[in-house]
Each structure stands twice: as C-alpha cells, then as structure tokens.
C-alpha cells in the first residue's frame, strides 16, 4: 500500500463531503473558464466594432488646430506626403490603418463639393513589404479584425466612411458622398468630370451626417496632380491600437514627425480603453468572488474532514506517522481534488462557453486550449491554499486528545 | 527497559486542575507482563500514553532503554513508536475504509516497506490471528472480536518490543476476551514486554504483576475499599 492508496480510499469514504468539495472547485473553474473564454472573444468583437468607429489619431500641419474631426483636413495647410513613408517604414507598432488626405474645393455642375484624395491600403502594404517591417507588423491584441472568426472577408468599399481607409482605388475611380450623389443624381457606374478629368463612380456612400456626405473621394496622387500642389497632404488619419496609444504611441509619432502636430481623438480612444477595462475588471471581479467562494468551500470541507478523522489521525500517529506525513496526506488529497476539478471544469467551461457564448455575448466562441493549463493551475492552487490550514491543524493534532481515551 | 520517574500529569478542565498521574514511578523490565487496574478516570490510559511517547508528563521523565523519550524531537518519538512500541486500543481504532490486510499494512507503509513485503507480512500476521479468510473484509463487515484481532495483527506488524494495551477486552464477550488475553500471554512468552490497563480481573490475573491506580496514584497494593474488579 502507498500513501496515495490511503488518500484515494478516504476520498470515496465520505462521498457526500467529496461531492461538496469537488463541486466547489468544479463550478468555480467552470464559471471562470466560461467567462474567460467568452470575454476573450467578446473583447475581440468589441475591439473590432470600435475599430470601425474610425481614426483615433490625426496628424496635422503644426499650425492647424483641430475644430472638427470630420473636417480635420479642410484647412488649406499642407505637409509632405513623405511623412506617410516615414511612418510606414518606421518600427512603430500599433498603427492599424493610415489614411493621408488632400482636399480641394471643386465645382460639379453648379454645385460646390470637396474633392478628397485618399491613398488605398494596398499601396501601404506594398511599401511595408518593400521595407520589410513597419506599421503592419501588429502587436498582440491589435489588429483584431483578422483574428476574429468570420472576419476574414473583404470589407465593402462603402466602409470607407467608417474605416477611414479603403483597400484598393484606381487613379480614375471615385467614391461619391450621399449628398453629392443625391444633388447631382449620380449613381454607381456613372462618370463624373472633375477639373477636366473623368472619373468612374465605383460606389455612392451611405449618409453620415458629416462633411463626408459632401465629398467626392479619389486617388490621392490623382488629386495632387489636379491640384498642382505636388506630393503634399492636409492630414493623415490613423487608426491606432488603443493599448499602444496608452503605451506612448502618440509620443513616438511626435518624435518621428517633429514638424507635424499629432492629435488623439480622446473620445474614441477613451471609449475603447474604457470598454476593454470594464470587461477586464468584470472578469477579475468574477475571478476574485469565485476564488474566495472556492477557497471557503474547500477549507470548510477540509476542516470538517479533519474534525471527523481526528481519531484516525491519532491512531496513525500512535502507529508512528509523523506530522509531515499527515500534512502530506491532506495536501495530496487537495492536489487530487484540484487536478480533477481543473480538468473537468475546463471541459465543462469550454462546452458552456462555446454553446452559450454566441447567445449571451452574440459572438462566435472557440475553445481555448491555453485555458486548460490556466484552469488546472488555478484549481490546484485554490485547493492547496484552502487545505493548507486544515492540514496544518491535522498535523498538529494532539494524538491523545484525538484518541479520546485519556 | 521502560521506566517512569516521578511522573505527574494534570489537566485543566473547566478552570479546575484534574490530576491524572501523581508522582508515578514504574520500572518495567524486558519480558514483563504488567497489568494496571483501576476505576474509570483513574489515569490508566494516561500512564499508557505517557509510556508510549504520546503524552508528555507535566513533571518527571520516561526512559526507554535508558534514553529520555520526551527529550527527543517529535519526529524521533514517532520513529520510536513505529519501531519499538505497539498499541492496542479498547475501540480497536481500525481505519474503517481499509480492508483488514490494508489496516495491517499501515504501520509497514509508515516504516517504508515495499508493497510486496507489506502484503506478505500483513497476510502472515492475519493468518496468525486466525483471519486468513478475512483479508479483504473491511472493519464494518467483521465482528468486534475479529476487529480486535486485526488490531492485534496491525500492532505486531513492525515487531515491537513493547506492547501497550488499553482495555483490549473492554468491548468483547468473555470467550473472545479469553482468546485475546491468551494471544497476549503467548506474545509475552515469546519475549514481548506487555503493559495492559484493564477492568477485567481474569485478564489481570494473567499478568505477572498487577499495579493499582487510584486518582493518579500508583501502588502495588490495592487501596482498601477503593473499588473492586468487575
């Protein structure tokens, strides 16, 4: 016989007590795994939605002050487009999207509209690939869109309004804001003449209630040629990862572009940070409550177990068991409970999160094997910590008192 | 071999001091069979537990083979109990969820014997006490007499030199009591030192020496009118 045989037999001697102790660990771990799993994918989804709110950093000429986020590029001041290249080729991480803009007023028929030049994303990617590094090498936790289930599809071109960036745009293509489209009866597929050049309308944009509704978007380099201003832009809109912004992204851009003014759209960044922090805190709160309940339940179970077994412990001591052996006996029992609770809790928690996650959080949830280690480690730590004091009490029992024969 | 020198023990009970052992002197030679008799609460168990290294006296000392037992660290006292002393209890104190053979294996486990040696020794001892056909029975599945025989087999597992038996027949019928006392007498004849506390006069009569304990005071003479045997 081995010590583990003794522990194993005793575990099943008091089945009701065992069930109580096991359930305390199991339910705690199940809930924690489910919350962690759902929260992870929910945070991804929230971050993805927040990304679509638009840019959260603006790079403007030094002399310009920000009056309106949506008209940040309408001020007549310019700086070199080369700033974009500097950003792309830098080792700054956390820049998800860049959108340089040059806006000039144009007349279409009898209506005055804003022609805005933008640079499609495929041109940044070409630059980044050429540089071998740069803004598209994302840090962990950033660029959630590609990591989220169901997020792999190409976004429609109309998402320019929200994303502030577009994947591809040819030199003779244009996107038309809703007010302009309505006023001039422009439809997708039409051709529109601007400053003597002809543009094919590839999309009319949905209404936003901003100045964007009165814009026509075309390729940046085409607009620069039409304006005759050379390689300049009015502003660069940036979608930065909120965690990186917290970590000093703005200061890094400032150091890289000392001649420019870097502005954070605090409202959007704050929303992103607040939402993520709220989910983290909620998860932590649950974790603390469940750990406390688990520790209390296991400790209660173990104290009761020590009390019921004091005669047995006294007998073992009379037969020559040392205090350390009694201590090991109880801690080994806790280890078994912790391991079993952790493994089963992980399985149940994962099933729960995968099946209920989409209904509760409205996001697809996938199993996270890394949580298995986390669950087993946590449950074992809870069981051992909660058992330590009862085990110490058992090891320190007066064998005479426990034999009750004095 | 085993000696108590001027040992006293008192407890605090509800604010009052209760004397369980008062200036007890006792010298037990190798191969002795001593019986301590006295009424309930007279301190018999206190004397046995003190001799067994389980209860330190308030005053005085206990010597085993010339060494002071309570000057040893707790783990060394546990080793002494494991190697040299065997306990028999009135209520047997078997582990209820272990089978007979596993109960006998417990002291061998504590002595770090191998699984094979444990099983072989435990089976041999259970056959010796007449329980060769009850190896896998758990205590609740056995009679009280059988349980006490399992306890005897467990006590013998590490071949102790001293056997301390606290009311070993207290829960048994006369026939079973006789079997147990016969067995203890047989062990004594083989050279084991036995100290037994009992109420049972037939059991006491089998000892070589009877000591009387009354209110914690030990004497070789029965205190007049103090009590009588059952």
XYZ file of C-alpha atoms in Angstrom:
636
model
C 0.000 0.000 0.000
C 1.125 3.517 -0.724
C 0.157 6.829 0.811
C -1.840 7.652 -2.300
C -3.908 4.459 -1.808
C -4.818 5.649 1.656
C -5.791 9.080 0.315
C -7.690 7.626 -2.633
C -9.725 5.251 -0.418
C -10.585 8.008 2.021
C -11.752 10.270 -0.790
C -14.553 7.856 -1.609
C -15.323 7.005 2.019
C -17.257 10.213 2.545
C -18.940 10.634 -0.825
C -21.241 13.500 0.150
C -18.369 15.548 1.531
C -16.283 14.691 -1.516
C -19.065 15.800 -3.810
C -19.394 19.131 -1.977
C -15.676 19.825 -2.132
C -15.371 18.698 -5.727
C -18.374 20.738 -6.833
C -16.926 23.850 -5.179
C -13.790 23.557 -7.295
C -15.580 22.320 -10.384
C -18.248 25.025 -10.514
C -15.710 27.747 -9.791
C -13.366 26.596 -12.546
C -16.242 26.014 -14.979
C -17.547 29.547 -14.490
C -14.078 31.095 -14.695
C -13.192 29.201 -17.882
C -16.539 30.108 -19.456
C -16.182 33.790 -18.525
C -12.566 33.939 -19.681
C -13.404 32.223 -22.951
C -16.454 34.346 -23.729
C -14.735 37.549 -22.570
C -11.754 36.900 -24.825
C -13.864 36.604 -27.954
C -16.250 39.310 -26.808
C -13.356 41.739 -26.304
C -12.110 40.892 -29.769
C -15.534 41.576 -31.203
C -15.905 44.828 -29.266
C -12.453 45.947 -30.354
C -13.347 45.089 -33.908
C -16.516 47.159 -33.701
C -14.604 50.008 -32.101
C -12.066 49.855 -34.900
C -14.850 50.590 -37.331
C -15.658 53.824 -35.473
C -12.747 55.364 -37.295
C -9.414 57.016 -36.777
C -8.322 57.875 -33.286
C -5.118 59.787 -34.135
C -4.785 62.730 -36.520
C -1.524 64.047 -37.911
C -1.930 67.667 -38.978
C 0.321 70.540 -40.017
C 1.857 72.205 -36.974
C -0.138 75.428 -37.333
C -3.547 73.752 -37.532
C -5.804 73.293 -34.528
C -8.492 70.643 -34.565
C -12.025 72.086 -34.738
C -13.970 69.214 -36.237
C -12.866 65.632 -36.568
C -14.665 65.140 -39.872
C -13.229 68.313 -41.441
C -9.751 67.955 -39.989
C -8.270 68.008 -43.495
C -10.130 71.135 -44.629
C -7.867 73.978 -43.569
C -5.648 74.773 -46.567
C -2.398 73.928 -44.763
C -0.235 71.120 -46.119
C 2.744 68.953 -45.266
C 4.762 66.493 -47.366
C 3.317 63.106 -48.265
C 6.764 61.780 -47.385
C 5.554 61.714 -43.730
C 3.458 58.734 -44.708
C 6.530 56.922 -45.992
C 8.361 57.737 -42.766
C 5.537 56.244 -40.730
C 5.285 53.145 -42.897
C 8.985 52.488 -42.790
C 9.369 53.172 -39.057
C 9.417 50.423 -36.437
C 6.457 51.962 -34.596
C 3.887 49.302 -33.758
C 0.173 49.767 -33.184
C -0.675 51.706 -36.339
C -3.520 49.703 -37.806
C -4.607 51.960 -40.654
C -3.259 55.143 -42.236
C -5.286 57.485 -44.368
C -3.483 60.523 -45.820
C -5.842 63.114 -47.282
C -5.625 66.113 -49.557
C -8.835 68.079 -50.043
C -9.567 70.763 -52.596
C -12.843 72.528 -53.425
C -14.227 71.768 -56.901
C -17.327 72.724 -58.862
C -19.518 69.965 -60.312
C -22.199 71.483 -62.449
C -23.456 74.387 -60.319
C -22.637 72.682 -57.004
C -19.516 73.204 -54.928
C -18.124 69.979 -53.435
C -14.918 68.858 -51.741
C -12.645 66.566 -53.730
C -10.627 64.499 -51.288
C -7.615 62.434 -52.303
C -7.004 59.271 -50.335
C -4.360 56.562 -50.553
C -5.676 52.967 -50.759
C -4.333 50.426 -48.292
C -2.772 48.151 -50.922
C -0.187 50.850 -51.581
C 0.824 50.925 -47.909
C 1.150 47.189 -47.894
C 3.422 47.372 -50.919
C 5.578 49.916 -49.113
C 5.594 47.851 -45.928
C 6.587 44.717 -47.829
C 9.350 46.646 -49.528
C 10.528 47.989 -46.163
C 10.372 44.516 -44.641
C 8.825 45.811 -41.417
C 6.748 48.657 -40.176
C 3.213 49.528 -39.347
C 1.555 46.331 -40.465
C 3.511 44.141 -38.076
C 0.962 44.276 -35.322
C 1.498 43.744 -31.631
C -0.510 41.191 -29.671
C -4.032 42.431 -29.038
C -4.033 44.704 -32.020
C -5.489 44.142 -35.437
C -8.332 42.089 -34.061
C -10.283 42.069 -37.271
C -8.258 39.365 -38.916
C -8.201 37.175 -35.778
C -11.901 37.161 -35.126
C -13.965 34.271 -36.517
C -15.960 35.367 -39.520
C -13.903 38.497 -40.029
C -11.786 37.349 -42.899
C -13.950 38.588 -45.747
C -13.075 41.653 -47.814
C -14.932 44.744 -46.485
C -17.186 46.546 -48.961
C -15.862 49.788 -50.346
C -18.630 51.760 -48.641
C -16.910 51.077 -45.322
C -14.554 53.914 -46.192
C -16.887 56.228 -44.307
C -16.317 54.371 -41.049
C -12.935 52.782 -41.505
C -11.311 55.869 -42.982
C -9.356 53.607 -45.285
C -10.040 51.713 -48.461
C -8.336 48.585 -49.762
C -7.970 49.485 -53.462
C -8.701 52.555 -55.582
C -7.588 53.130 -59.167
C -6.430 56.552 -60.420
C -9.627 57.106 -62.430
C -12.078 55.839 -59.824
C -14.154 57.875 -57.386
C -16.470 57.370 -54.434
C -19.292 59.888 -54.019
C -20.823 61.131 -50.774
C -24.576 60.772 -50.323
C -25.454 64.487 -50.515
C -23.419 64.970 -53.707
C -24.902 61.835 -55.229
C -28.423 62.994 -54.417
C -27.904 66.584 -55.585
C -26.248 65.630 -58.859
C -28.214 62.397 -59.405
C -25.025 60.358 -59.563
C -25.295 56.581 -59.411
C -22.775 53.800 -59.198
C -21.246 53.210 -62.627
C -21.762 56.831 -63.765
C -18.921 59.025 -64.933
C -18.206 62.398 -63.361
C -15.890 65.156 -64.689
C -13.687 66.917 -62.148
C -11.106 69.592 -63.061
C -11.056 68.276 -66.617
C -10.554 64.640 -65.697
C -13.126 61.907 -65.999
C -13.800 59.567 -63.014
C -15.797 56.376 -62.871
C -18.077 56.255 -59.786
C -17.489 52.871 -58.167
C -19.742 53.492 -55.152
C -22.043 56.070 -53.605
C -21.533 56.236 -49.866
C -24.261 55.958 -47.206
C -25.304 59.083 -45.347
C -23.210 60.015 -42.311
C -24.476 63.455 -41.353
C -20.956 64.852 -41.674
C -18.982 66.787 -44.214
C -18.122 63.458 -45.809
C -21.590 63.465 -47.388
C -20.464 66.453 -49.490
C -17.203 64.873 -50.616
C -16.026 63.013 -53.632
C -13.129 60.668 -52.894
C -10.457 59.891 -55.484
C -6.897 58.583 -55.507
C -4.520 60.876 -53.592
C -1.962 61.098 -56.372
C -4.617 61.996 -58.928
C -5.929 64.794 -56.707
C -2.379 66.035 -56.106
C -1.844 66.219 -59.899
C -5.159 68.011 -60.433
C -4.418 70.477 -57.629
C -0.900 71.069 -58.952
C 0.468 71.149 -55.425
C 2.949 68.304 -55.665
C 3.298 65.448 -53.147
C 1.526 67.057 -50.187
C -1.380 66.179 -47.915
C -3.596 68.124 -45.469
C -3.846 65.421 -42.824
C -3.099 61.790 -42.033
C -5.824 59.907 -40.206
C -4.538 56.975 -38.165
C -6.341 54.036 -36.543
C -4.048 53.234 -33.655
C -4.409 50.347 -31.243
C -5.772 51.753 -28.011
C -3.315 49.702 -25.908
C -0.439 51.136 -27.901
C -1.815 54.643 -27.526
C -1.744 54.086 -23.782
C 1.816 52.868 -24.182
C 3.014 56.123 -25.747
C 2.198 55.751 -29.448
C 1.480 59.477 -29.827
C 4.852 60.400 -28.316
C 6.613 58.008 -30.710
C 4.899 59.596 -33.725
C 5.775 63.041 -32.366
C 9.422 62.045 -32.191
C 9.270 60.658 -35.727
C 7.459 63.674 -37.172
C 8.569 66.697 -35.099
C 7.341 69.126 -37.776
C 3.754 67.844 -37.527
C 1.050 68.096 -34.914
C -0.242 64.758 -33.538
C -3.718 64.807 -32.012
C -5.525 61.965 -30.231
C -9.260 61.695 -30.641
C -9.648 61.146 -26.931
C -13.326 60.360 -27.039
C -12.825 57.322 -29.271
C -9.688 56.149 -27.512
C -11.338 56.564 -24.141
C -14.314 54.510 -25.288
C -12.038 51.741 -26.483
C -9.980 51.751 -23.313
C -12.993 52.042 -21.017
C -14.796 49.151 -22.693
C -11.767 46.887 -22.570
C -11.001 47.865 -18.982
C -14.598 47.263 -17.951
C -14.531 43.742 -19.376
C -11.188 43.035 -17.723
C -12.433 44.314 -14.373
C -15.671 42.368 -14.644
C -13.696 39.240 -15.383
C -11.374 39.969 -12.450
C -14.311 40.601 -10.122
C -15.852 37.233 -11.024
C -12.467 35.611 -10.603
C -11.998 37.059 -7.112
C -15.518 36.111 -5.983
C -15.222 32.584 -7.330
C -11.755 32.088 -5.855
C -13.000 33.268 -2.440
C -16.084 31.042 -2.585
C -13.947 28.105 -3.755
C -11.363 28.622 -1.004
C -14.085 28.943 1.651
C -15.884 25.790 0.452
C -12.745 23.680 0.255
C -11.477 24.965 3.599
C -14.851 24.198 5.175
C -14.805 20.702 3.675
C -11.263 20.073 4.838
C -11.823 21.397 8.368
C -14.865 19.120 8.680
C -12.817 16.257 7.286
C -10.019 16.820 9.815
C -12.553 17.014 12.649
C -14.221 13.748 11.629
C -10.904 11.979 11.181
C -9.160 13.059 14.359
C -9.370 9.545 15.846
C -7.922 8.095 12.647
C -5.166 10.733 12.639
C -4.408 9.976 16.314
C -4.208 6.268 15.508
C -1.835 6.898 12.600
C 0.352 8.977 14.916
C 0.290 6.232 17.543
C 1.443 3.845 14.818
C 4.363 6.153 14.043
C 3.132 8.667 11.460
C 4.951 11.993 11.605
C 3.256 15.385 11.406
C 4.725 15.970 7.968
C 3.211 12.743 6.707
C -0.238 13.763 7.953
C 0.256 17.146 6.283
C 1.232 15.459 3.016
C -1.803 13.193 3.225
C -4.202 16.144 3.251
C -2.280 18.177 0.685
C -2.184 15.196 -1.684
C -5.925 14.900 -1.310
C -6.247 18.606 -2.158
C -3.994 18.094 -5.177
C -6.246 15.311 -6.484
C -9.347 17.461 -5.958
C -7.688 20.419 -7.667
C -6.498 18.411 -10.671
C -9.847 16.691 -11.151
C -11.778 19.953 -10.664
C -9.471 21.776 -13.067
C -9.682 19.198 -15.858
C -13.432 18.620 -15.636
C -14.037 22.346 -15.033
C -12.089 23.245 -18.172
C -14.093 20.776 -20.271
C -17.443 21.927 -18.862
C -16.497 25.615 -19.032
C -15.415 25.259 -22.645
C -18.613 23.436 -23.629
C -20.638 26.082 -21.785
C -18.856 28.994 -23.439
C -18.958 27.517 -26.942
C -22.664 26.705 -26.694
C -23.905 29.671 -24.655
C -21.336 32.291 -25.711
C -22.996 33.126 -29.026
C -26.370 33.509 -27.274
C -25.101 35.569 -24.343
C -22.469 37.741 -25.996
C -23.592 37.420 -29.592
C -20.122 36.400 -30.744
C -18.753 33.098 -32.014
C -16.653 31.435 -29.278
C -13.980 28.813 -29.953
C -12.266 26.504 -27.418
C -9.045 27.925 -25.980
C -6.660 25.074 -25.069
C -4.402 27.511 -23.219
C -7.173 27.882 -20.625
C -6.684 24.203 -19.663
C -3.317 24.965 -18.077
C -4.756 28.070 -16.529
C -7.784 26.183 -15.104
C -5.758 23.292 -13.704
C -3.176 25.640 -12.205
C -5.827 27.822 -10.618
C -7.946 24.979 -9.219
C -4.900 23.221 -7.813
C -3.696 26.447 -6.225
C -7.153 27.087 -4.738
C -7.414 23.548 -3.355
C -3.892 23.562 -1.903
C -4.217 27.047 -0.406
C -7.597 26.258 1.128
C -6.338 22.958 2.535
C -3.099 24.219 3.995
C -4.564 25.471 7.291
C -6.808 22.430 7.916
C -3.859 20.193 7.027
C -1.652 22.070 9.477
C -4.324 21.599 12.110
C -4.446 17.859 11.381
C -0.657 17.601 11.540
C -0.654 19.439 14.852
C -3.432 17.397 16.451
C -2.711 16.123 19.914
C -2.902 12.339 19.340
C -4.125 11.764 22.886
C -6.996 14.192 22.598
C -7.865 12.754 19.213
C -7.891 9.201 20.590
C -10.261 10.362 23.372
C -9.156 7.599 25.624
C -7.349 9.628 28.299
C 13.766 -1.348 29.587
C 10.962 1.161 30.157
C 10.912 3.436 33.148
C 8.777 6.242 34.556
C 10.478 8.501 37.067
C 8.411 10.729 39.333
C 5.982 11.458 36.513
C 2.955 13.643 37.122
C 0.296 14.842 34.730
C -2.547 17.246 35.376
C -5.168 18.732 33.057
C -7.167 21.908 33.184
C -10.872 21.069 32.971
C -13.351 23.946 33.174
C -10.921 26.001 35.177
C -10.133 23.196 37.619
C -6.964 21.199 37.745
C -7.508 17.440 37.385
C -4.666 15.132 38.440
C -4.357 12.112 36.114
C -0.962 10.921 37.294
C 0.761 11.826 40.527
C 4.467 11.149 41.101
C 4.313 7.774 39.398
C 7.428 5.604 39.484
C 7.495 2.450 37.457
C 10.268 0.239 36.198
C 9.374 -2.315 33.507
C 11.915 -4.940 32.598
C 12.244 -6.702 29.260
C 9.707 -9.528 29.023
C 7.488 -8.193 31.839
C 3.710 -8.538 31.715
C 2.281 -5.773 33.877
C -1.370 -5.041 34.408
C -2.600 -1.658 35.626
C -6.045 -1.776 37.170
C -8.211 0.989 38.455
C -11.635 2.581 38.015
C -12.587 4.726 35.048
C -10.850 8.095 35.155
C -8.143 6.847 37.495
C -5.402 7.663 34.960
C -4.686 4.232 33.430
C -4.769 5.477 29.840
C -2.657 8.478 30.817
C 0.058 6.162 32.116
C -0.062 4.024 28.927
C 0.046 7.014 26.588
C 2.886 8.532 28.606
C 4.808 5.267 28.316
C 4.093 5.209 24.588
C 5.614 8.608 23.857
C 2.209 10.095 23.075
C 1.685 12.285 26.123
C 4.448 14.191 27.829
C 4.227 14.311 31.630
C 3.915 17.669 33.370
C 6.794 16.617 35.585
C 9.214 13.722 35.675
C 10.515 11.727 32.750
C 10.125 8.491 30.809
C 13.137 6.424 29.808
C 13.224 3.836 27.046
C 16.390 1.779 27.049
C 17.974 4.493 29.159
C 17.071 7.389 26.839
C 14.629 10.111 27.864
C 11.673 9.743 25.483
C 10.377 13.294 25.763
C 13.763 14.878 25.194
C 13.578 13.508 21.636
C 12.168 15.675 18.824
C 8.555 14.748 17.820
C 9.644 13.005 14.615
C 12.145 10.858 16.518
C 9.434 9.933 19.037
C 7.234 8.928 16.086
C 10.089 6.716 14.850
C 10.417 5.119 18.307
C 6.664 4.376 18.336
C 6.914 2.950 14.833
C 9.858 0.673 15.618
C 9.590 -0.283 19.275
C 6.051 0.222 20.568
C 2.755 -1.397 19.619
C -0.610 -0.015 20.732
C -3.848 -1.947 21.249
C -6.964 0.129 21.859
C -10.272 -0.698 23.504
C -12.153 0.520 20.436
C -9.636 -1.076 18.034
C -9.169 2.156 16.060
C -9.079 0.438 12.700
C -9.295 2.621 9.612
C -12.889 1.917 8.508
C -12.377 2.349 4.759
C -9.401 -0.006 4.547
C -9.626 -3.784 4.360
C -8.151 -5.992 7.103
C -4.939 -6.558 5.153
C -4.626 -2.849 4.334
C -5.095 -1.931 8.001
C -2.221 -4.227 8.912
C -0.149 -2.733 6.092
C -0.429 0.818 7.531
C 2.478 0.506 10.050
C 4.540 -1.165 7.325
C 3.744 1.734 4.984
C 4.905 4.140 7.704
C 8.099 2.072 8.018
C 8.581 2.452 4.220
C 8.414 -1.271 3.472
C 7.898 -2.250 -0.167
C 4.417 -3.149 -1.404
C 5.340 -6.817 -1.729
C 6.840 -7.031 1.760
C 3.835 -5.202 3.221
C 1.355 -7.612 1.662
C 3.320 -10.728 2.623
C 3.854 -9.645 6.244
C 0.243 -8.465 6.687
C -1.162 -11.736 5.316
C 1.150 -13.772 7.561
C 0.021 -11.852 10.658
C -3.671 -12.084 9.803
C -3.291 -15.849 9.351
C -1.525 -15.968 12.702
C -4.544 -14.345 14.433
C -6.916 -16.670 12.574
C -8.211 -14.231 9.951
C -6.656 -15.741 6.842
C -10.130 -15.855 5.256
C -10.982 -12.231 6.069
C -8.118 -10.421 4.356
C -10.294 -8.229 2.166
C -13.062 -7.599 4.665
C -13.486 -4.072 5.949
C -13.962 -3.477 9.700
C -17.730 -2.885 9.491
C -18.018 -6.301 7.806
C -16.360 -8.084 10.762
C -17.370 -8.930 14.339
C -15.832 -6.966 17.209
C -13.657 -9.974 18.101
C -12.363 -10.163 14.535
C -11.734 -6.413 14.538
C -9.671 -6.674 17.719
C -7.656 -9.497 16.147
C -6.985 -7.283 13.102
C -5.835 -4.589 15.551
C -3.521 -7.148 17.201
C -2.092 -8.123 13.812
C -1.551 -4.428 12.999
C 0.137 -3.904 16.367
C 2.558 -6.752 15.566
C 3.364 -5.558 12.043
C 6.651 -3.877 12.934
C 7.512 -6.496 15.574
C 7.514 -4.088 18.560
C 9.404 -4.898 21.747
C 6.801 -3.218 23.964
C 3.038 -3.713 23.702
C 0.768 -1.175 25.367
C -2.804 -2.463 25.554
C -5.551 -0.148 26.766
C -8.613 -2.148 27.844
C -8.087 -4.644 24.987
C -11.043 -6.768 26.135
C -13.299 -3.922 27.181
C -15.663 -4.332 24.212
C -15.508 -8.110 23.878
C -17.549 -11.049 25.105
C -15.869 -13.426 27.628
C -14.912 -16.064 25.059
C -13.322 -13.548 22.699
C -11.681 -11.775 25.643
C -10.040 -15.042 26.606
C -8.734 -15.514 23.056
C -7.200 -12.036 23.077
C -5.617 -12.460 26.523
C -4.304 -15.903 25.516
C -2.761 -14.289 22.487
C -1.129 -11.523 24.552
C 0.172 -14.136 27.016
C 1.605 -16.069 24.102
C 3.386 -12.939 22.854
C 4.747 -12.343 26.344
C 6.013 -15.907 26.391
C 7.823 -15.119 23.139
C 9.640 -12.265 24.931
C 7.448 -9.221 24.301
C 7.049 -6.706 27.115
C 3.394 -6.019 27.820
C 1.734 -3.264 29.820
C -2.027 -3.611 29.932
C -4.725 -1.457 31.502
C -7.930 -3.329 32.299
C -11.057 -3.715 34.419
C -11.222 -7.406 33.679
C -9.955 -9.401 36.689
C -9.498 -12.579 34.609
C -7.309 -10.625 32.228
C -5.425 -9.024 35.118
C -4.773 -12.409 36.706
C -2.788 -13.466 33.622
C -0.230 -10.688 34.225
C 2.951 -11.308 36.173
C 2.488 -8.102 38.135
C -0.595 -6.040 38.991
C -0.366 -2.353 39.812
C -3.231 -0.359 41.250
C -4.069 3.156 40.191
C -6.425 5.419 42.074
C -6.757 9.171 41.474
C -3.469 9.097 39.595
C -1.565 7.469 42.438
C 0.055 4.119 41.648
C 0.707 1.388 44.216
C 1.484 -2.292 44.318
C -1.241 -2.791 46.950
C -4.949 -2.434 46.378
C -6.198 0.676 48.207
C -8.552 -0.553 50.867
C -12.231 -0.234 49.956
C -11.348 1.800 46.919
C -13.028 -0.346 44.292
C -13.331 -3.923 43.237
C -12.985 -5.842 39.981
C -15.959 -6.349 37.699
